[in-house]
Structure formats: C-alpha cells, structure tokens
CSV table of C-alpha atoms in Angstrom, one decimal:
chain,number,residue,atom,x,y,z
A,1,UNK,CA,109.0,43.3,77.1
A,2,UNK,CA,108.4,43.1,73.6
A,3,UNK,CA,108.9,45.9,71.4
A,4,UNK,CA,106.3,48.4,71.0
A,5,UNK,CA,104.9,49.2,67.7
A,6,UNK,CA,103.0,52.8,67.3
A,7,UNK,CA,100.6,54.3,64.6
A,8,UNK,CA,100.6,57.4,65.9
A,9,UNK,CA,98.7,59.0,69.1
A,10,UNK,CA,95.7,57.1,69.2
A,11,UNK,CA,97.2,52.8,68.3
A,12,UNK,CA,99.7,51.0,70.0
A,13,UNK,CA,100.3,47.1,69.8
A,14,UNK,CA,102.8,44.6,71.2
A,15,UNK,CA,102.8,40.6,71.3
A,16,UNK,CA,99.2,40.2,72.8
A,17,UNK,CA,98.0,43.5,73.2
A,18,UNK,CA,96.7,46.6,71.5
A,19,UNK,CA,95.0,50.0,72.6
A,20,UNK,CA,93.1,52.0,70.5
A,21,UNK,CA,92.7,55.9,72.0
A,22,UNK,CA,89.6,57.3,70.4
A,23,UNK,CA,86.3,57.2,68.9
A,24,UNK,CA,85.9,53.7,68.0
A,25,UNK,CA,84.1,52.6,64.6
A,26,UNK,CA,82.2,49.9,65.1
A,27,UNK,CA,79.2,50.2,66.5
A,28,UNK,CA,77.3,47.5,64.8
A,29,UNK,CA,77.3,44.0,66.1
A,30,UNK,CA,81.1,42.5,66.1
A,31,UNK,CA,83.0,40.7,67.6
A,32,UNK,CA,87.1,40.0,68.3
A,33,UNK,CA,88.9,36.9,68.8
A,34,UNK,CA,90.8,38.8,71.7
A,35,UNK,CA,89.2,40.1,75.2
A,36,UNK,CA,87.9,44.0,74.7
A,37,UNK,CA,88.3,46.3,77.5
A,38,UNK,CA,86.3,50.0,76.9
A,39,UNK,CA,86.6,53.2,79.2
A,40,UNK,CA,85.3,56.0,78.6
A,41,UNK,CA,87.6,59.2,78.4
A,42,UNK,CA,85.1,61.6,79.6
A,43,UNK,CA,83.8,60.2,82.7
A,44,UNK,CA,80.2,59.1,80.9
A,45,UNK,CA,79.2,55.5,80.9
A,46,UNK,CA,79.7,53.1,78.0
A,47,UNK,CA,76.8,51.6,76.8
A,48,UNK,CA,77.7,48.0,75.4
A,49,UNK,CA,75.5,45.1,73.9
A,50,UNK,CA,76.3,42.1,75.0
A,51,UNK,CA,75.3,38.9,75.5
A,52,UNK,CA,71.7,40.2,75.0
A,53,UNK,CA,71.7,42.7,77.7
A,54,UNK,CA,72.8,46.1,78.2
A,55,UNK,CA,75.6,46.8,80.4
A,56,UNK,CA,76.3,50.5,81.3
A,57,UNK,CA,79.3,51.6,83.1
A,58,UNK,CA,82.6,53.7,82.3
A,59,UNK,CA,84.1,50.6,81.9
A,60,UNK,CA,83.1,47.4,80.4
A,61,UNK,CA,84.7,44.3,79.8
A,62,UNK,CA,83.9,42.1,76.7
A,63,UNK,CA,85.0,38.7,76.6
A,64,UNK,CA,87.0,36.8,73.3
A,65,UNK,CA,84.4,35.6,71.0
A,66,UNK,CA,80.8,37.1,72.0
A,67,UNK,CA,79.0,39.5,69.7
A,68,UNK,CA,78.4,42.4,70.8
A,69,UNK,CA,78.4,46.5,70.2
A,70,UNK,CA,79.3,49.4,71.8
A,71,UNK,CA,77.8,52.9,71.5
A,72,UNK,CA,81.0,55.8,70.5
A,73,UNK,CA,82.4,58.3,72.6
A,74,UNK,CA,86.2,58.7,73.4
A,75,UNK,CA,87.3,55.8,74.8
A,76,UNK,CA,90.9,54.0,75.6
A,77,UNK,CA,90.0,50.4,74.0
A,78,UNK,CA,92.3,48.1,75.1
A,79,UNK,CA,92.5,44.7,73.2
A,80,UNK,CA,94.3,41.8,74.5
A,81,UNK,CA,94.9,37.7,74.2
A,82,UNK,CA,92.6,35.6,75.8
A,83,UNK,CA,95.7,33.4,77.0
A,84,UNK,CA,97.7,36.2,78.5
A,85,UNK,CA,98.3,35.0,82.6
A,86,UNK,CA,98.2,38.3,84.5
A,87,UNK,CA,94.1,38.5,83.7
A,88,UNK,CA,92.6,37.2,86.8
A,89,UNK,CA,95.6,39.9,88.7
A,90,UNK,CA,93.9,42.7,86.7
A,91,UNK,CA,90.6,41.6,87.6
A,92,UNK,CA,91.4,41.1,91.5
A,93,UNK,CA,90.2,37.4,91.1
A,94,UNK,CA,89.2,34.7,88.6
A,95,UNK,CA,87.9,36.1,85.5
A,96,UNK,CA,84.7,35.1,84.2
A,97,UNK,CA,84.6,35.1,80.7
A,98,UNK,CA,81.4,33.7,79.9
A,99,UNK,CA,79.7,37.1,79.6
A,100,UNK,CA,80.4,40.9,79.2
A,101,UNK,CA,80.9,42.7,82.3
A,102,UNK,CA,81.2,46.4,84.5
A,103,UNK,CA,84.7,46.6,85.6
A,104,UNK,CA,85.3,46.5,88.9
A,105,UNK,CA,87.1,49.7,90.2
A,106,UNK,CA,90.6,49.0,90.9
A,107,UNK,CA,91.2,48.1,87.3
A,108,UNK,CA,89.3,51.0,86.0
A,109,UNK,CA,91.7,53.5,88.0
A,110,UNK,CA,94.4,51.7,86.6
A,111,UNK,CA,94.1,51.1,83.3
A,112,UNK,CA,93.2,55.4,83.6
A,113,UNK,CA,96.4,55.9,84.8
A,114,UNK,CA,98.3,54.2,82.4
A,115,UNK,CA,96.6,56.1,79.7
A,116,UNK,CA,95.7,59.6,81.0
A,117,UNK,CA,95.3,62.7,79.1
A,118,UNK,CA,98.5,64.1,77.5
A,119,UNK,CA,100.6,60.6,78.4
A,120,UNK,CA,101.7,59.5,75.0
A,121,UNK,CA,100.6,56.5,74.0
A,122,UNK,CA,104.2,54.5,74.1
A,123,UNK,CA,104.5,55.3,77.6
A,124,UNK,CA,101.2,54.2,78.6
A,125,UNK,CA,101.0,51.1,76.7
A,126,UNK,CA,104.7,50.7,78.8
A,127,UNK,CA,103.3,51.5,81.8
A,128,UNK,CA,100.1,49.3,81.5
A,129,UNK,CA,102.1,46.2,80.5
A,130,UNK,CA,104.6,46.9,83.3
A,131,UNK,CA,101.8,47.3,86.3
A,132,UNK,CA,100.3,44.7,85.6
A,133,UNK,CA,103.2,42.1,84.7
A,134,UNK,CA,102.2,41.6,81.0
A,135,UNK,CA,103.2,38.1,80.4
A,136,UNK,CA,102.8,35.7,77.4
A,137,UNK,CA,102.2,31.7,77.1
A,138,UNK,CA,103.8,32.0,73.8
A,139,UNK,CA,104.9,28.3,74.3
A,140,UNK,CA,101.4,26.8,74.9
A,141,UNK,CA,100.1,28.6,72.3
A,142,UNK,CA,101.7,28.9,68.6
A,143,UNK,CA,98.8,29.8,66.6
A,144,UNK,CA,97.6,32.9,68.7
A,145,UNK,CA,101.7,34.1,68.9
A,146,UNK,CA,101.2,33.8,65.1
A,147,UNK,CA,98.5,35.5,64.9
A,148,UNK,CA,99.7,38.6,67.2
A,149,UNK,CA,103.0,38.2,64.4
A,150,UNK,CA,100.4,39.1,61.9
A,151,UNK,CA,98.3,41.6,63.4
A,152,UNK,CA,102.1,43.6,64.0
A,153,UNK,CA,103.0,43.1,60.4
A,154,UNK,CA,99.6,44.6,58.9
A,155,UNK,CA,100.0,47.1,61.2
A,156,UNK,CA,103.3,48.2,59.4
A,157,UNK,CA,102.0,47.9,56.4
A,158,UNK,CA,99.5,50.1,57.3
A,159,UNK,CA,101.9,52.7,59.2
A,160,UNK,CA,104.0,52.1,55.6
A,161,UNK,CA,100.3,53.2,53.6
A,162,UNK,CA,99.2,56.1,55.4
A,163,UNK,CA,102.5,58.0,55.0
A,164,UNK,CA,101.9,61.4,56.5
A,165,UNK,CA,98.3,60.9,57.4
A,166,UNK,CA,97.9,61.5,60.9
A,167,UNK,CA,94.6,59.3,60.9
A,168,UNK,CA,94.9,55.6,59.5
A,169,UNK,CA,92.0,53.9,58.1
A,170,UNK,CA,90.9,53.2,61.7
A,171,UNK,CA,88.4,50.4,59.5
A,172,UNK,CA,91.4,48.3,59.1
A,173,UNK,CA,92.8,48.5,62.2
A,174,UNK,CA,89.5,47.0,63.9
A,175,UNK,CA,89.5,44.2,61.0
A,176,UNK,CA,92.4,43.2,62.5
A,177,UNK,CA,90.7,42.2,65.9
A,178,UNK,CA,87.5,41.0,64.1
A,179,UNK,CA,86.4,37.7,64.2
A,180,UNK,CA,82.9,35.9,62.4
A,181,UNK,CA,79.7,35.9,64.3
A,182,UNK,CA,77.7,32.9,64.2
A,183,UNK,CA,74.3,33.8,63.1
A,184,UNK,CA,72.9,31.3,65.5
C-alpha cells in the first residue's frame, strides 16, 4: 500500500483516496472530480442534494462530477478515484454512478468500523484500504495518478503552513477535491 500521509486527527490521504473526519465546510452547491462517500458520526441521517432530489440516509454516496450539497453534522467523508477497481466489491455489485445514492448497509457497517470513535485516523484509513483491497489502475490512467501526486503534495505544503495549528484551513483541503460546475 502506498504511504499514508496525515494532517492530523481529522485528514488522511493516500494515492486515490482521502477521509476527512468532521464537520465538513461546504454546504453550498459543489462538486469533486472524485466519488464522495458521507456518514454520519452520530447515527442521524445525512441530508444531501443531488441530482435534484433529496436523499436522506446515514450514508450517502455521491458520484465524481455531479453537483450537489450536503447539510453539516460530524461526518467520516471519505473521497476516492473514480477509476479505483474494488468499487463495485464495496458496493456488493455494479456501481451506478449516474446519480447520488443511500448506501446500502454492508458498506455502511464497514466503512464505520474502519473509522470508529477513538481509532486514529492512520489506522483506519489502513484498515479501510486493507478490507476492501484498495487497488489502483495507475497504468490506465496517468493524468488522475498525477493528479492524486498533486493533491499529496499540497497537502504537505499545507501540513508544512499550519505548523502547530491543530486545525488546517479545512477550505483548502476541500479545494483540493473541487471541481467546476457547469451552470447548465
């Protein structure tokens, strides 16, 4: 597995995936040029915009590309390459990325055990990418392993910025995800 690089408690990344543990910023209409995965920390339902409807569950899935916003609470946001393989495993079956989603059970329990209270968040992000059998098509795909390569390097320049700061600029960490919106 690739190396693991952490902010602090609450951001994680490797090579085609990232989890943010927290209250997310964004709550206006965004969205990421990787898939978005959002669970609720305290059992409550997420409320998510997409695809002009609501969909309301303690876990939703958000698909590469499609607007969208999500209502805050404490929430393990996982964000992850559209090209990685193990996605339809994760899902228990082919994926259907055309619109937001509830996720189904299964992965809900286990994405929550990878990143229960108290785990620190190198662990988990280990533990998630070893369940389900994180794997790369780095070799079809140049430009997105460049652009992972860049999303790890702003992240060290932001660990480098914040110094002691136990909480980053948690603006700049979702810019790193965000992609345009097409007004049409």
């Amino acid at each position: 597995m690739d190396r693991i690089l952490v902010l602090n408690e609450k951001f994680a990344c490797t090579m085609g995936l990232a989890v943010f543990i927290g209250v997310p910023g964004a709550t206006h209409d965004h969205a990421h040029w990787t898939h978005q995965i959002a669970i609720d920390m305290d059992g409550h339902d997420v409320e998510c915009f997409c695809d002009g409807q609501w969909i309301r569950s303690i876990g939703v899935f958000v698909p590469a590309g499609h607007p969208h916003r999500v209502d805050s609470g404490r929430q393990i946001n996982l964000f992850f390459d559209a090209s990685v393989d193990w996605i339809d495993e994760v899902f228990g079956g082919a994926l259907d990325t055309s619109c937001g989603r509830v996720l189904d059970r299964d992965t809900l329990q286990g994405i929550q055990s990878c990143f229960y209270e108290g785990i620190d968040i190198e662990t988990g992000m280990s533990v998630f990418a070893e369940a389900f059998e994180l794997k790369r098509q780095n070799m079809v795909n140049p430009n997105i392993e460049r652009r992972w390569e860049e999303v790890l390097r702003k992240v060290q320049a932001i660990q480098k910025d914040q110094g002691d700061k136990t909480d980053p600029e948690y603006s700049k960490l979702g810019a790193l995800f965000m992609t345009s919106i097409d007004p049409h």
